[in-house]
Short mmCIF file of C-alpha atoms in Angstrom, two decimals:
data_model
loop_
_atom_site.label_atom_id
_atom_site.label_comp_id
_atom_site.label_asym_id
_atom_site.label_seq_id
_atom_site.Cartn_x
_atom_site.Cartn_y
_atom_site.Cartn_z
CA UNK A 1111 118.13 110.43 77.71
CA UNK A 1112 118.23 112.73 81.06
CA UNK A 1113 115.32 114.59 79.86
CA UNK A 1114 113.37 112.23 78.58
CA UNK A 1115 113.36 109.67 81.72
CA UNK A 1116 112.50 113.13 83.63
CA UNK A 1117 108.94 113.88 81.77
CA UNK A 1118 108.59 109.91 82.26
CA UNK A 1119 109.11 110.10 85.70
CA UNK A 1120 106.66 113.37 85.33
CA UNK A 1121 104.03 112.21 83.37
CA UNK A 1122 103.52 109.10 85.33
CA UNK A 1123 103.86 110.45 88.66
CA UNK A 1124 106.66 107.69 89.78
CA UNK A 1125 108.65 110.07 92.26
CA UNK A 1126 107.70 113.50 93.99
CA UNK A 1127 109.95 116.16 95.24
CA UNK A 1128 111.87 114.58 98.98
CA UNK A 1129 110.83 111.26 98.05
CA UNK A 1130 113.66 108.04 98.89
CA UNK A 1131 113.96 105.84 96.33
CA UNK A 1132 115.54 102.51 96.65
CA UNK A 1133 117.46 101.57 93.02
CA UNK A 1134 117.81 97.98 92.64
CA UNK A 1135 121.21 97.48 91.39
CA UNK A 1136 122.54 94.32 90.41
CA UNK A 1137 125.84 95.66 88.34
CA UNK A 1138 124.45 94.77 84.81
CA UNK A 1139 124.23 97.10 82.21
CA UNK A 1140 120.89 98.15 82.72
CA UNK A 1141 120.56 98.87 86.41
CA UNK A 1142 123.82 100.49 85.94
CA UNK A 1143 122.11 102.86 83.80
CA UNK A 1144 119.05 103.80 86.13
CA UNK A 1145 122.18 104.09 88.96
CA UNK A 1146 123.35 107.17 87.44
CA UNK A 1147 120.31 108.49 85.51
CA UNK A 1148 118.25 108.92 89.29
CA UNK A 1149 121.57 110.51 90.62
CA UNK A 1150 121.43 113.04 88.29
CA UNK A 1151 118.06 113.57 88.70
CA UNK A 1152 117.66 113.03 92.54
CA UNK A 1153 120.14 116.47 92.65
CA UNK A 1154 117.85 118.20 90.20
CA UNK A 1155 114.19 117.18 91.21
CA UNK A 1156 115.08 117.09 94.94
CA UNK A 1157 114.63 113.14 95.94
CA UNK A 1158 116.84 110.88 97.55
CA UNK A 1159 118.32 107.54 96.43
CA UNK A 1160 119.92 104.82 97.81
CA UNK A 1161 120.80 101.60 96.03
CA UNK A 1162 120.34 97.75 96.59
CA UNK A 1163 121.78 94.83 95.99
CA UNK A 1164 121.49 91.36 96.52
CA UNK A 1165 124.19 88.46 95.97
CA UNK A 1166 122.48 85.23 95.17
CA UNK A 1167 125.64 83.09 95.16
CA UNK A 1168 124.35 81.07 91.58
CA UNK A 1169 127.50 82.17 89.80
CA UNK A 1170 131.53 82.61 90.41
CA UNK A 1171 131.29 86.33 89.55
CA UNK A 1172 128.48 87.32 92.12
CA UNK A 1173 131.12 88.09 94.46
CA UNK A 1174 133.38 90.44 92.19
CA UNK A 1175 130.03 92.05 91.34
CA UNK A 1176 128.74 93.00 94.42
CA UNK A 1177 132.05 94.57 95.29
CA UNK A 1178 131.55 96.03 91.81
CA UNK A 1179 128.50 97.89 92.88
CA UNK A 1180 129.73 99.13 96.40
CA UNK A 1181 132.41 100.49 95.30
CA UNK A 1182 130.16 102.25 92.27
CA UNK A 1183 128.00 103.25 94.90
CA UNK A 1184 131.10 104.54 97.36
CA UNK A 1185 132.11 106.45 93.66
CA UNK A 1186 128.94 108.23 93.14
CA UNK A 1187 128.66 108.68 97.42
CA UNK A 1188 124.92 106.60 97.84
CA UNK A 1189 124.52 104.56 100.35
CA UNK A 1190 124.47 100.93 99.14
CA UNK A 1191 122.76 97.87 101.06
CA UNK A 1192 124.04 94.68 100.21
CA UNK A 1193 122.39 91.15 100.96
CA UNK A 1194 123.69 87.63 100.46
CA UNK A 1195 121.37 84.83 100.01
CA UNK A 1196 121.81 81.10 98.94
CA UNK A 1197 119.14 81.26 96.18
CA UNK A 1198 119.97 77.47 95.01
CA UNK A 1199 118.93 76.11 98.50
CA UNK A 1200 115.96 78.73 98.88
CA UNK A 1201 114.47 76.97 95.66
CA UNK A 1202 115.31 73.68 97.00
CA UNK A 1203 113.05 74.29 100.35
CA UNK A 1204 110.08 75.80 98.68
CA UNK A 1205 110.06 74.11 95.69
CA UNK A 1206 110.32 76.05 92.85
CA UNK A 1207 112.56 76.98 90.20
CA UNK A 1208 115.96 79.19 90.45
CA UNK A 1209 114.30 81.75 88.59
CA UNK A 1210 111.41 82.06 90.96
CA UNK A 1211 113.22 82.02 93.87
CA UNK A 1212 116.00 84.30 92.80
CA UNK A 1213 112.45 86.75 92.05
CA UNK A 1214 110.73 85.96 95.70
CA UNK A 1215 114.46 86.86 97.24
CA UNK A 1216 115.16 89.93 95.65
CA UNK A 1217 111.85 91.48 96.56
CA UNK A 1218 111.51 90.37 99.88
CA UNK A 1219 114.37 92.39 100.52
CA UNK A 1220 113.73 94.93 98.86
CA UNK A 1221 110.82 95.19 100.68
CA UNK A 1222 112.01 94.68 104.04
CA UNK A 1223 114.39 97.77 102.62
CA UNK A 1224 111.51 99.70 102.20
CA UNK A 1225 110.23 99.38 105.54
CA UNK A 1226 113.82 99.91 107.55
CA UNK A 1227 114.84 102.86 105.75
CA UNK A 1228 110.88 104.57 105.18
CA UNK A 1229 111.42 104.75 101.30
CA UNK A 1230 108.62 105.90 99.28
CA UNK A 1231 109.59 103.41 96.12
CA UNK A 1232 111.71 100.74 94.68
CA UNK A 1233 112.84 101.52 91.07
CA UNK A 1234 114.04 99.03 88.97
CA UNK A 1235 116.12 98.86 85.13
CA UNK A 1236 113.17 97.28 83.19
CA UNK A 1237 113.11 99.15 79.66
CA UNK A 1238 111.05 98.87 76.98
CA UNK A 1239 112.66 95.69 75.47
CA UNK A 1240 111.26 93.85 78.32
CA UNK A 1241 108.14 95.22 78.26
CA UNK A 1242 108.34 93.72 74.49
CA UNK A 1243 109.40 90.19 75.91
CA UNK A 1244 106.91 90.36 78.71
CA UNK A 1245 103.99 91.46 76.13
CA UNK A 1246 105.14 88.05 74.39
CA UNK A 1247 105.72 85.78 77.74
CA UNK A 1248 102.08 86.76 78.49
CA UNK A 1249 100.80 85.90 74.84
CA UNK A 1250 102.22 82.28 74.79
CA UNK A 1251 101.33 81.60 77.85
CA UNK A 1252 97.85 82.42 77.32
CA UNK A 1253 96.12 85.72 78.51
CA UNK A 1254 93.96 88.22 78.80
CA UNK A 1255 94.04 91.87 78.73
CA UNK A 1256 95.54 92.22 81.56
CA UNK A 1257 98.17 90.27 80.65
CA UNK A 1258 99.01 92.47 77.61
CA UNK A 1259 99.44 95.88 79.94
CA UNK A 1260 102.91 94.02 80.83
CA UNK A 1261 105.39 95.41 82.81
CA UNK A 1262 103.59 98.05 84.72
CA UNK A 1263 105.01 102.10 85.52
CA UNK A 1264 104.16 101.59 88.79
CA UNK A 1265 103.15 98.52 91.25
CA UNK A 1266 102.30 99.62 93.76
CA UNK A 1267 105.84 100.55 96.06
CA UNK A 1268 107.66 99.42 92.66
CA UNK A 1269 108.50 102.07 89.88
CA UNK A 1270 109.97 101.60 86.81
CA UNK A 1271 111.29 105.04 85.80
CA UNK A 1272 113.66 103.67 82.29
CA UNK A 1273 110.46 101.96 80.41
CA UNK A 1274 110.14 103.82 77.62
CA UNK A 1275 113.84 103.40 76.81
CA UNK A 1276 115.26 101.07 74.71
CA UNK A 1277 118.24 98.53 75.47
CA UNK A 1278 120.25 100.19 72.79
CA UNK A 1279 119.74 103.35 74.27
CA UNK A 1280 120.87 102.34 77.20
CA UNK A 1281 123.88 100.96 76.26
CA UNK A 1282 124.46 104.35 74.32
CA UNK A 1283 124.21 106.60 77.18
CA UNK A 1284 126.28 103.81 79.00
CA UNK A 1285 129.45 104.55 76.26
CA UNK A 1286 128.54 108.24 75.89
CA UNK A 1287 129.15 108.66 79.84
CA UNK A 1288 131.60 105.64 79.63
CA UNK A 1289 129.80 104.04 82.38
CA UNK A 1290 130.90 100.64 83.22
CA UNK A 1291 128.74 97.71 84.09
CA UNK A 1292 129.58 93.44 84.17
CA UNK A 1293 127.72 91.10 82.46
CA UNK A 1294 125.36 87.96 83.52
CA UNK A 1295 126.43 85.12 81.18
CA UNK A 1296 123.12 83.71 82.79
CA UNK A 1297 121.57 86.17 80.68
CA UNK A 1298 122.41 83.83 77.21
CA UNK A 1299 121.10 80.85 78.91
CA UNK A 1300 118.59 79.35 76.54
CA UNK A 1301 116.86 77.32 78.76
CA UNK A 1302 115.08 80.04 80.41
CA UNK A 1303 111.73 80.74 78.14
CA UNK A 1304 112.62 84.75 78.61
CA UNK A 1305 116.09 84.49 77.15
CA UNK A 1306 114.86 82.15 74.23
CA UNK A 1307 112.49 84.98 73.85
CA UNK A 1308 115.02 87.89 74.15
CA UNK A 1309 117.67 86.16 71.65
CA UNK A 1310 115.59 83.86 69.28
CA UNK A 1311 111.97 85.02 69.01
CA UNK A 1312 112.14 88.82 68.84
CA UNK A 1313 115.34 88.87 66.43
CA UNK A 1314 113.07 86.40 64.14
CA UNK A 1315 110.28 88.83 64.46
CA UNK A 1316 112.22 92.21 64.10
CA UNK A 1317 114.32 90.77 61.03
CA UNK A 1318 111.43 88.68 59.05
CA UNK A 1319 108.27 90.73 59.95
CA UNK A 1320 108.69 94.09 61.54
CA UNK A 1321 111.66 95.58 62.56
CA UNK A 1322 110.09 97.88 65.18
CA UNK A 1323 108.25 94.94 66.73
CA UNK A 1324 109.52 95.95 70.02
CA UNK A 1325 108.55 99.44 69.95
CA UNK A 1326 105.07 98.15 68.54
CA UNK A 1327 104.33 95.77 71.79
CA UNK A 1328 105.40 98.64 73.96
CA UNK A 1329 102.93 100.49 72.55
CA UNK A 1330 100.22 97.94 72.76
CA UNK A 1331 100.91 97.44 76.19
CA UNK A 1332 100.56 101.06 76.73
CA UNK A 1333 97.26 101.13 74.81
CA UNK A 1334 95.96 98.05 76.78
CA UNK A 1335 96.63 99.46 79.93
CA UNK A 1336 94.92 102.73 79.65
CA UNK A 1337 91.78 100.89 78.08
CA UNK A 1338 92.05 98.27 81.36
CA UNK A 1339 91.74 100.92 83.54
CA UNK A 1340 88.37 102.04 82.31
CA UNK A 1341 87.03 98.64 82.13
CA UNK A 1342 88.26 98.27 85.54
CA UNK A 1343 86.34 100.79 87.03
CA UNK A 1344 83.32 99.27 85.61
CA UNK A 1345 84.32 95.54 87.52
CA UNK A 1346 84.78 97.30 89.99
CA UNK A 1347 80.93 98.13 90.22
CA UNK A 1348 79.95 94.51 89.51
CA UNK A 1349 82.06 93.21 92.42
CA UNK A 1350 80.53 95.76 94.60
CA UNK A 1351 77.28 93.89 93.93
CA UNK A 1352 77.84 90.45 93.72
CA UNK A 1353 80.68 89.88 96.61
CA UNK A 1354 78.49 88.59 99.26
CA UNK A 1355 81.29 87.97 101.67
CA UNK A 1356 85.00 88.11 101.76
CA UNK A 1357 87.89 87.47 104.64
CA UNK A 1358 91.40 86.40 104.43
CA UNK A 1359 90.81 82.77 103.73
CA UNK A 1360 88.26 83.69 100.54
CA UNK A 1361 85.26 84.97 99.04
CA UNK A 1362 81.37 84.46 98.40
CA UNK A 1363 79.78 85.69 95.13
CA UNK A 1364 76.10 85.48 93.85
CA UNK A 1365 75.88 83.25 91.19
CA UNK A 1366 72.94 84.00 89.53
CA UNK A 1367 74.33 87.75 89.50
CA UNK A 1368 77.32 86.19 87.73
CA UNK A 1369 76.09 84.44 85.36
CA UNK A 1370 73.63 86.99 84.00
CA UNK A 1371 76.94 89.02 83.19
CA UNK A 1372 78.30 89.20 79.63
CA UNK A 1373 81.15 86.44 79.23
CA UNK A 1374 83.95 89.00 79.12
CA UNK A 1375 82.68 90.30 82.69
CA UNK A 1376 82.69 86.71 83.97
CA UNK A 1377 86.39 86.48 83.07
CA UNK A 1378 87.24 89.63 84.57
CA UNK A 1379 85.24 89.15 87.68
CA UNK A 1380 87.03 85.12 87.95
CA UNK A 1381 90.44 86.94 87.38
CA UNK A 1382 89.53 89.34 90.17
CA UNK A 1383 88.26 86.57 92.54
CA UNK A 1384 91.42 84.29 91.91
CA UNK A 1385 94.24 87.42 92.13
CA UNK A 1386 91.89 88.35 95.57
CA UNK A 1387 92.34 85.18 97.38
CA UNK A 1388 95.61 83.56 95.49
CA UNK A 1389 97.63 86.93 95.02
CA UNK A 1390 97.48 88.38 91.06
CA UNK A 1391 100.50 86.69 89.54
CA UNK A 1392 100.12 83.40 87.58
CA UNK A 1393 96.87 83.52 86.69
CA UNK A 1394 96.65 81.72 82.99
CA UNK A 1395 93.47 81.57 80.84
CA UNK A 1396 93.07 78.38 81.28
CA UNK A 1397 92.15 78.65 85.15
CA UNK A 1398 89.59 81.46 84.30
CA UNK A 1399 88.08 78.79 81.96
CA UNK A 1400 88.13 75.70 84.89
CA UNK A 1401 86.09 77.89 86.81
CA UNK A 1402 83.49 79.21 84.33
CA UNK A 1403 82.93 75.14 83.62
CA UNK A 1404 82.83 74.67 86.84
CA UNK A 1405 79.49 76.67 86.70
CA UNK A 1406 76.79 75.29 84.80
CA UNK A 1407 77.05 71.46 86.15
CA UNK A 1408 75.07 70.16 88.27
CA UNK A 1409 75.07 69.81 92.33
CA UNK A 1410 77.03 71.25 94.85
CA UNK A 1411 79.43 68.80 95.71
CA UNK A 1412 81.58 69.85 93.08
CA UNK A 1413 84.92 70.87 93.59
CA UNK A 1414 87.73 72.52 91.87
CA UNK A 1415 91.23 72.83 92.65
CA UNK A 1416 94.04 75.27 91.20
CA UNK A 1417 97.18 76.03 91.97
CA UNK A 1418 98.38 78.30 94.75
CA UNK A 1419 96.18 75.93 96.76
CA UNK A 1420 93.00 77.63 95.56
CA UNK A 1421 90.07 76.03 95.44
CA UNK A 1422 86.63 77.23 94.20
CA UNK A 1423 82.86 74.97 94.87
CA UNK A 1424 79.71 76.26 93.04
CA UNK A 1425 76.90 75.92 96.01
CA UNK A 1426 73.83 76.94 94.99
CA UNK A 1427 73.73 80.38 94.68
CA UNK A 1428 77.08 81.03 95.76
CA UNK A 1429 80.60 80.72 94.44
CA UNK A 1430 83.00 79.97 96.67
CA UNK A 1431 86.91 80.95 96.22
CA UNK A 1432 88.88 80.20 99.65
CA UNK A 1433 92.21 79.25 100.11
CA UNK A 1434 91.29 77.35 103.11
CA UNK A 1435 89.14 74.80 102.33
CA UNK A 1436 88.98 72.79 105.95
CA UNK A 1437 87.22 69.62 106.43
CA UNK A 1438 84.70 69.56 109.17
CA UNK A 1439 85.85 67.78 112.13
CA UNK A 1440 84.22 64.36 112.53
CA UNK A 1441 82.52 64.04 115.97
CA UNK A 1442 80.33 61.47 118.01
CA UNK A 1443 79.26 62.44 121.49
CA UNK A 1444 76.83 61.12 123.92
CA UNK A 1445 74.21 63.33 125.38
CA UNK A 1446 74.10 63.75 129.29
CA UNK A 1447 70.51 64.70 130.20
CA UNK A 1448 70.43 67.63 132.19
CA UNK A 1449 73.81 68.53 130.24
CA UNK A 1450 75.69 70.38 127.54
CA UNK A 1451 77.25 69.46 124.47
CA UNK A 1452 80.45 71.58 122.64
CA UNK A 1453 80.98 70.23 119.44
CA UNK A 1454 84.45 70.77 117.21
CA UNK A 1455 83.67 74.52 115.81
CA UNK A 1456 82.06 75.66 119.39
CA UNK A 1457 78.66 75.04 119.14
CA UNK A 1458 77.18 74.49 121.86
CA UNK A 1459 73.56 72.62 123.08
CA UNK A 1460 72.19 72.42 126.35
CA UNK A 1461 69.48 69.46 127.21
CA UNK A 1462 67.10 69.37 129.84
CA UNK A 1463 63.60 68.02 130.58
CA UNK A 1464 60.63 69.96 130.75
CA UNK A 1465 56.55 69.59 130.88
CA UNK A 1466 54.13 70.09 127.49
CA UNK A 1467 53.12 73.41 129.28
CA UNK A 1468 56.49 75.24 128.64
CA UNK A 1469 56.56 74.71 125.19
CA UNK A 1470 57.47 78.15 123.54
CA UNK A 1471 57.78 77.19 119.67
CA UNK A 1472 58.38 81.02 118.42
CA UNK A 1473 62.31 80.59 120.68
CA UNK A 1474 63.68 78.61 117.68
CA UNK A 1475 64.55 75.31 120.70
CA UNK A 1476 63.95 72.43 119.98
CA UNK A 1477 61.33 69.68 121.59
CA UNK A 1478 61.20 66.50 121.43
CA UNK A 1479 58.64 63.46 123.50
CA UNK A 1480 61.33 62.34 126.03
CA UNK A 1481 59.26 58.93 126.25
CA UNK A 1482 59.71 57.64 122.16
CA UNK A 1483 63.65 58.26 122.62
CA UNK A 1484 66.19 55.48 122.60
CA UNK A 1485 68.53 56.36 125.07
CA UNK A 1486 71.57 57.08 125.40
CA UNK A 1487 71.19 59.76 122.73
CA UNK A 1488 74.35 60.97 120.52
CA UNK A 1489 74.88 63.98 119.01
CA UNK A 1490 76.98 63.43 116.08
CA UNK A 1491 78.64 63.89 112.23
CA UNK A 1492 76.65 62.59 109.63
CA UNK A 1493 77.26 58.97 108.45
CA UNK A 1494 76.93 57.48 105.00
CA UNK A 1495 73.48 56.22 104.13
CA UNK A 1496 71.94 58.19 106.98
CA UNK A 1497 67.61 58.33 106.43
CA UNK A 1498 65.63 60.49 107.78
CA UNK A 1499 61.77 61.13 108.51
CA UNK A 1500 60.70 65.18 109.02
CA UNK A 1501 57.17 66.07 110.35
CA UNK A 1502 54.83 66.23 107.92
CA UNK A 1503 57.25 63.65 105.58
CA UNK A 1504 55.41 60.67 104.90
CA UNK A 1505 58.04 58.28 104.17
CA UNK A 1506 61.72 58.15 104.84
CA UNK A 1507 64.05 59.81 102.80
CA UNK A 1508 68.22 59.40 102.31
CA UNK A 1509 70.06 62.46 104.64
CA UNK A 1510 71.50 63.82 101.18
CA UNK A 1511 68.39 64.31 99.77
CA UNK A 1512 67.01 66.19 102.43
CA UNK A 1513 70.15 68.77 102.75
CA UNK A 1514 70.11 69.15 98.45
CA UNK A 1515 66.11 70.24 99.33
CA UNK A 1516 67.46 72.29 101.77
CA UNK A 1517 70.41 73.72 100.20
CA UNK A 1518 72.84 73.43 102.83
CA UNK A 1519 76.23 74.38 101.44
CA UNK A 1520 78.21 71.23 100.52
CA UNK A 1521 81.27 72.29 102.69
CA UNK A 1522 78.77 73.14 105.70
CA UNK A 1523 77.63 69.50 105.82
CA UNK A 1524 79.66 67.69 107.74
CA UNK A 1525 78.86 70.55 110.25
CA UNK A 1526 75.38 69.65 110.91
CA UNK A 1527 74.44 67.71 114.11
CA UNK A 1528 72.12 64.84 114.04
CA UNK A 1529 71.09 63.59 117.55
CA UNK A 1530 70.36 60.04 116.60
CA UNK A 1531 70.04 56.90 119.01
CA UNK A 1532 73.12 54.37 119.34
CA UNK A 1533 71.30 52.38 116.86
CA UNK A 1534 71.33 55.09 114.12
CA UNK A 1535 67.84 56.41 114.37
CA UNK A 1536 67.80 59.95 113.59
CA UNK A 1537 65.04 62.10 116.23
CA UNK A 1538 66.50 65.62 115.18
CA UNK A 1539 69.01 68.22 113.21
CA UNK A 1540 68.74 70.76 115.57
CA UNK A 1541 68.19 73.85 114.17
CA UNK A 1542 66.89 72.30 110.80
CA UNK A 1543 64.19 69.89 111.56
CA UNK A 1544 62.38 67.25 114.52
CA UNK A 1545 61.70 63.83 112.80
CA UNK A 1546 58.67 61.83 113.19
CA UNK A 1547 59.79 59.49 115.48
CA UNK A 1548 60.50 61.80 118.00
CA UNK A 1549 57.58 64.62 117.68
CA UNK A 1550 55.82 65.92 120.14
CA UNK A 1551 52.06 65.25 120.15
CA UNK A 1552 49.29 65.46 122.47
CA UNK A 1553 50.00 62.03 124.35
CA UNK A 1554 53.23 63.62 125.47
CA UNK A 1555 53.69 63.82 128.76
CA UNK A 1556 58.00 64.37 129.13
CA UNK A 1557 59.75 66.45 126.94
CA UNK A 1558 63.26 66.67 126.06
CA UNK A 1559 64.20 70.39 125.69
CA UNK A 1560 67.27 71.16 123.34
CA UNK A 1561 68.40 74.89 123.63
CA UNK A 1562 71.33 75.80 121.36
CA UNK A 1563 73.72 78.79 123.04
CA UNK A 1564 73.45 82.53 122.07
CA UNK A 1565 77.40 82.59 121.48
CA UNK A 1566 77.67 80.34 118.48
CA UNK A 1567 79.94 80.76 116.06
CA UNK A 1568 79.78 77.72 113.21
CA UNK A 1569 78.10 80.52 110.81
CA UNK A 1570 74.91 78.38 110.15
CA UNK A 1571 72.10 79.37 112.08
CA UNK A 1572 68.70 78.16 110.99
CA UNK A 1573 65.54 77.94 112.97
CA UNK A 1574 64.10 74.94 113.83
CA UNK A 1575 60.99 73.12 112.10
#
C-alpha cells in the first residue's frame, strides 16, 4: 500500500521533497488512512504534514470525534488544527443544502489553512471508489467529457494522493496496522443521491453486470482525462481568437468565429465561458445547450439567465457572458446653455454657442441651428415609442429601428443620450447622429455647439453623423 501511494504521489507529481501538506482529517476510516500513510512517507520523502479538521456540529458524535483526531494527531506528534462551525445555520443563511454548505465550510478553511501556515497542498482521502461514484454522479446528471475525468489528482492547491486505492484496501491496511477510525452514520443516509449511489447503484452494477465496475470507471476517468488535456490545448487556441474582451464581471466572444466552429468546440468553448465567469462547478449539459439556442434566434434583445446569476445576450456579433448584468440608470436633465451635463456612468457634454464660421466637422462635436430648437433642451434616457428623423432620412422612423440599423448593443441602449425638446422632439444622439429638425444649413446664423469630454468612460464612443 506504502509503495504504491509513493509512485502515485511520484508519477503525478502531487508533493516534492520540503513541501507542507495539510491532511484533511475528519476521523473516518478513510482520512484515517491517508493520516498515517503521508506520515510514513513525509519521514521518507522529506515533506511535512500537518492535519485538519473541522467540527460541523450536524451530529452527537462530532464532538467525541474531533477529540478523536487530536488526540490521533498528539499520538503520531502532527500538529492538528481544529475548527468548529455551525454548518446547519451556514446553509440556512446562504441557502443551500447541508451538503453544500458542509463542502463550502470545509474548504474555506482549509484554505485559509493554507495561507496561515504557507502549505504547498491540501490532501484529501478520496480513493478510487469515489472516483467510481463521481464518474456516475456526473453521468446522471448529464455531462460532458469533462465531467467523466472525475475526481481530479490534483486541483489546483488540492491533492489527492490515495486515488488509485480501493475502499477495501483501505480498510485492509487499516486492520493490518490496526488503525482505528469512527464512523459517520450520515454516511448510510439514503437521501443523499451519493450514498444511494455508493450503497444501491454500484452493488446492482458490480453484482448483475460487472463486478469490477468500479475499477472500470476509474479507469475511464483516467482515460478521459488524459484525452481532455489534449483537446484542451486545442480550446485553448480558439479562445485565444475569439475572446474579444474579458474582466471580472464577464466576457465578449465573436460570434461569427463561434459559430463557424464544429459543434463539439462550441460546447467546449460555452463550458469554458460559463466556468470563466460563474466558477467551473455545476455546469450541467443542459446550460451548454440554453446557450447554443440562444444563438441562432433572432435580435439582440434576447436574454438568457442561468444559475450562479449568469447571464449570457447574443448582440450582434458578440456573445456576452457577465455576471453583472446592470441596468442603465434612467436619467432626464435639462440643458443649461453655456453649461455641462454629467450623466449616470460619467459622461460628460459641454454646450455652448458659436458662429457658422467655427464649424470644424472632422472634431467628431456636434452642431446644431440654435434658432429651430425648442428650448429648454433635455438631455435624456430613451422613452418608449421615441421617432426619430437623421439627415439624409426622408421620413421618420421608430428609435428601435434606428439603433437595430445601427447595431448598438441591446444592454448599451438605455445608455444613449437623446437631447430632445420638453415636448419629445428628438434634435440629436450625440455621438451617433443630428436629426433633421435641428441641422445646420446655410440659413444658419446661431449654432449650438455640443462637445463631449476627452475623459469618458461609458465604453461607447462613436463619431458623430
Amino acid at each position: 500500500m506504502i509503495d504504491a501511494v509513493k509512485a502515485y504521489i511520484a508519477a503525478q507529481r502531487l508533493i516534492e521533497p520540503g513541501d507542507k501538506v495539510i491532511a484533511a482529517v475528519s476521523g473516518g476510516p478513510d482520512s484515517m488512512a491517508l493520516l498515517h500513510i503521508l506520515r510514513d512517507l513525509s519521514q521518507e520523502s522529506g515533506f511535512n504534514i500537518v492535519a485538519a479538521h473541522i467540527n460541523h456540529k450536524l451530529r452527537p458524535q462530532a464532538e467525541q470525534e474531533q477529540q478523536f483526531v487530536e488526540e490521533s494527531c498528539r499520538y503520531l506528534q502532527i500538529a492538528c488544527y481544529s475548527k468548529t462551525i455551525d454548518v446547519r445555520e451556514l446553509a440556512r443563511q446562504n441557502k443551500t443544502s447541508l451538503e453544500d454548505a458542509g463542502r463550502q465550510a470545509r474548504y474555506a478553511f482549509f484554505n485559509e489553512l493554507l495561507q496561515q501556515l504557507q502549505a504547498d497542498a491540501i490532501a484529501t482521502a478520496h480513493h478510487q471508489d469515489d472516483q467510481a461514484e463521481t464518474v456516475l454522479l456526473h453521468l446522471l446528471r448529464g455531462t460532458g467529457i469533462q465531467g467523466l475525468r472525475g475526481i481530479m489528482p490534483r486541483n489546483r492547491d488540492l491533492i489527492r494522493p490515495l486515488l488509485q486505492q480501493s475502499k477495501q484496501n483501505l480498510l485492509a491496511y487499516l486492520q493490518e496496522n490496526q488503525i482505528s477510525f469512527c464512523l459517520d452514520q450520515s454516511n448510510q443516509d439514503q437521501t443523499f443521491l451519493r450514498n444511494r449511489i455508493r450503497h444501491q447503484l454500484i452493488p446492482l452494477l458490480q453484482n448483475d453486470y460487472n463486478p469490477q465496475i468500479t475499477e472500470n470507471l476509474s479507469r475511464l476517468a483516467e482515460i478521459v482525462r488524459a484525452e481532455n488535456e489534449f483537446l484542451q490545448q486545442i480550446m485553448l487556441n480558439y479562445w485565444t481568437q475569439l475572446v474579444c474582451s474579458q474582466d471580472e464581471q464577464g466576457l465578449e466572444m465573436d460570434l461569427e468565429g463561434f459559430k463557424a466552429l464544429p459543434l463539439a468546440a462550441r460546447r467546449r468553448l460555452t463550458i469554458m465561458a460559463l466556468s470563466a465567469v460563474g466558477g467551473p462547478a455545476g455546469w450541467e449539459a443542459r446550460d451548454v445547450e440554453k446557450v447554443l439556442d440562444l444563438l441562432p434566434k433572432p435580435g439582440s434583445a434576447k436574454i438568457l439567465q442561468l444559475k450562479k446569476g449568469i447571464m449570457i445576450n447574443k448582440s450582434y456579433d458578440r456573445i456576452i457572458f457577465t455576471s453583472n448584468w446592470q441596468k442603465a440608470d434612467v436619467f432626464n436633465i435639462e440643458v443649461t446653455i453655456p453649461g455641462e451635463v454629467v450623466l449616470p456612468d460619467g459622461s460628460r457634454y459641454r454646450f455652448m454657442l458659436t458662429d457658422c464660421n467655427h464649424i470644424n466637422t472632422d472634431a467628431g462635436d456636434v452642431y446644431l441651428d440654435y434658432d429651430k430648437l425648442s428650448l429648454p433642451l433635455v438631455l435624456r434616457s430613451r422613452h418608449q415609442g421615441d421617432v426619430i428623423q437623421p439627415v439624409g432620412f426622408a421620413g421618420h422612423k421608430k428609435l428601435k429601428k434606428y439603433f437595430n440599423e445601427q447595431r448598438i448593443p441591446f444592454r448599451e441602449r438605455d445608455r444613449v443620450a437623446v437631447l430632445a425638446s420638453q415636448s419629445g422632439e428628438i434634435y440629436a444622439l450625440p455621438g451617433l447622429c443630428v436629426c433633421s429638425p435641428a441641422a445646420v444649413d446655410q440659413q444658419s446664423q446661431h449654432i449650438l455647439l455640443i462637445k463631449r469630454a476627452a475623459d469618458e468612460n461609458n465604453g461607447y464612443n462613436l463619431k458623430s453623423r
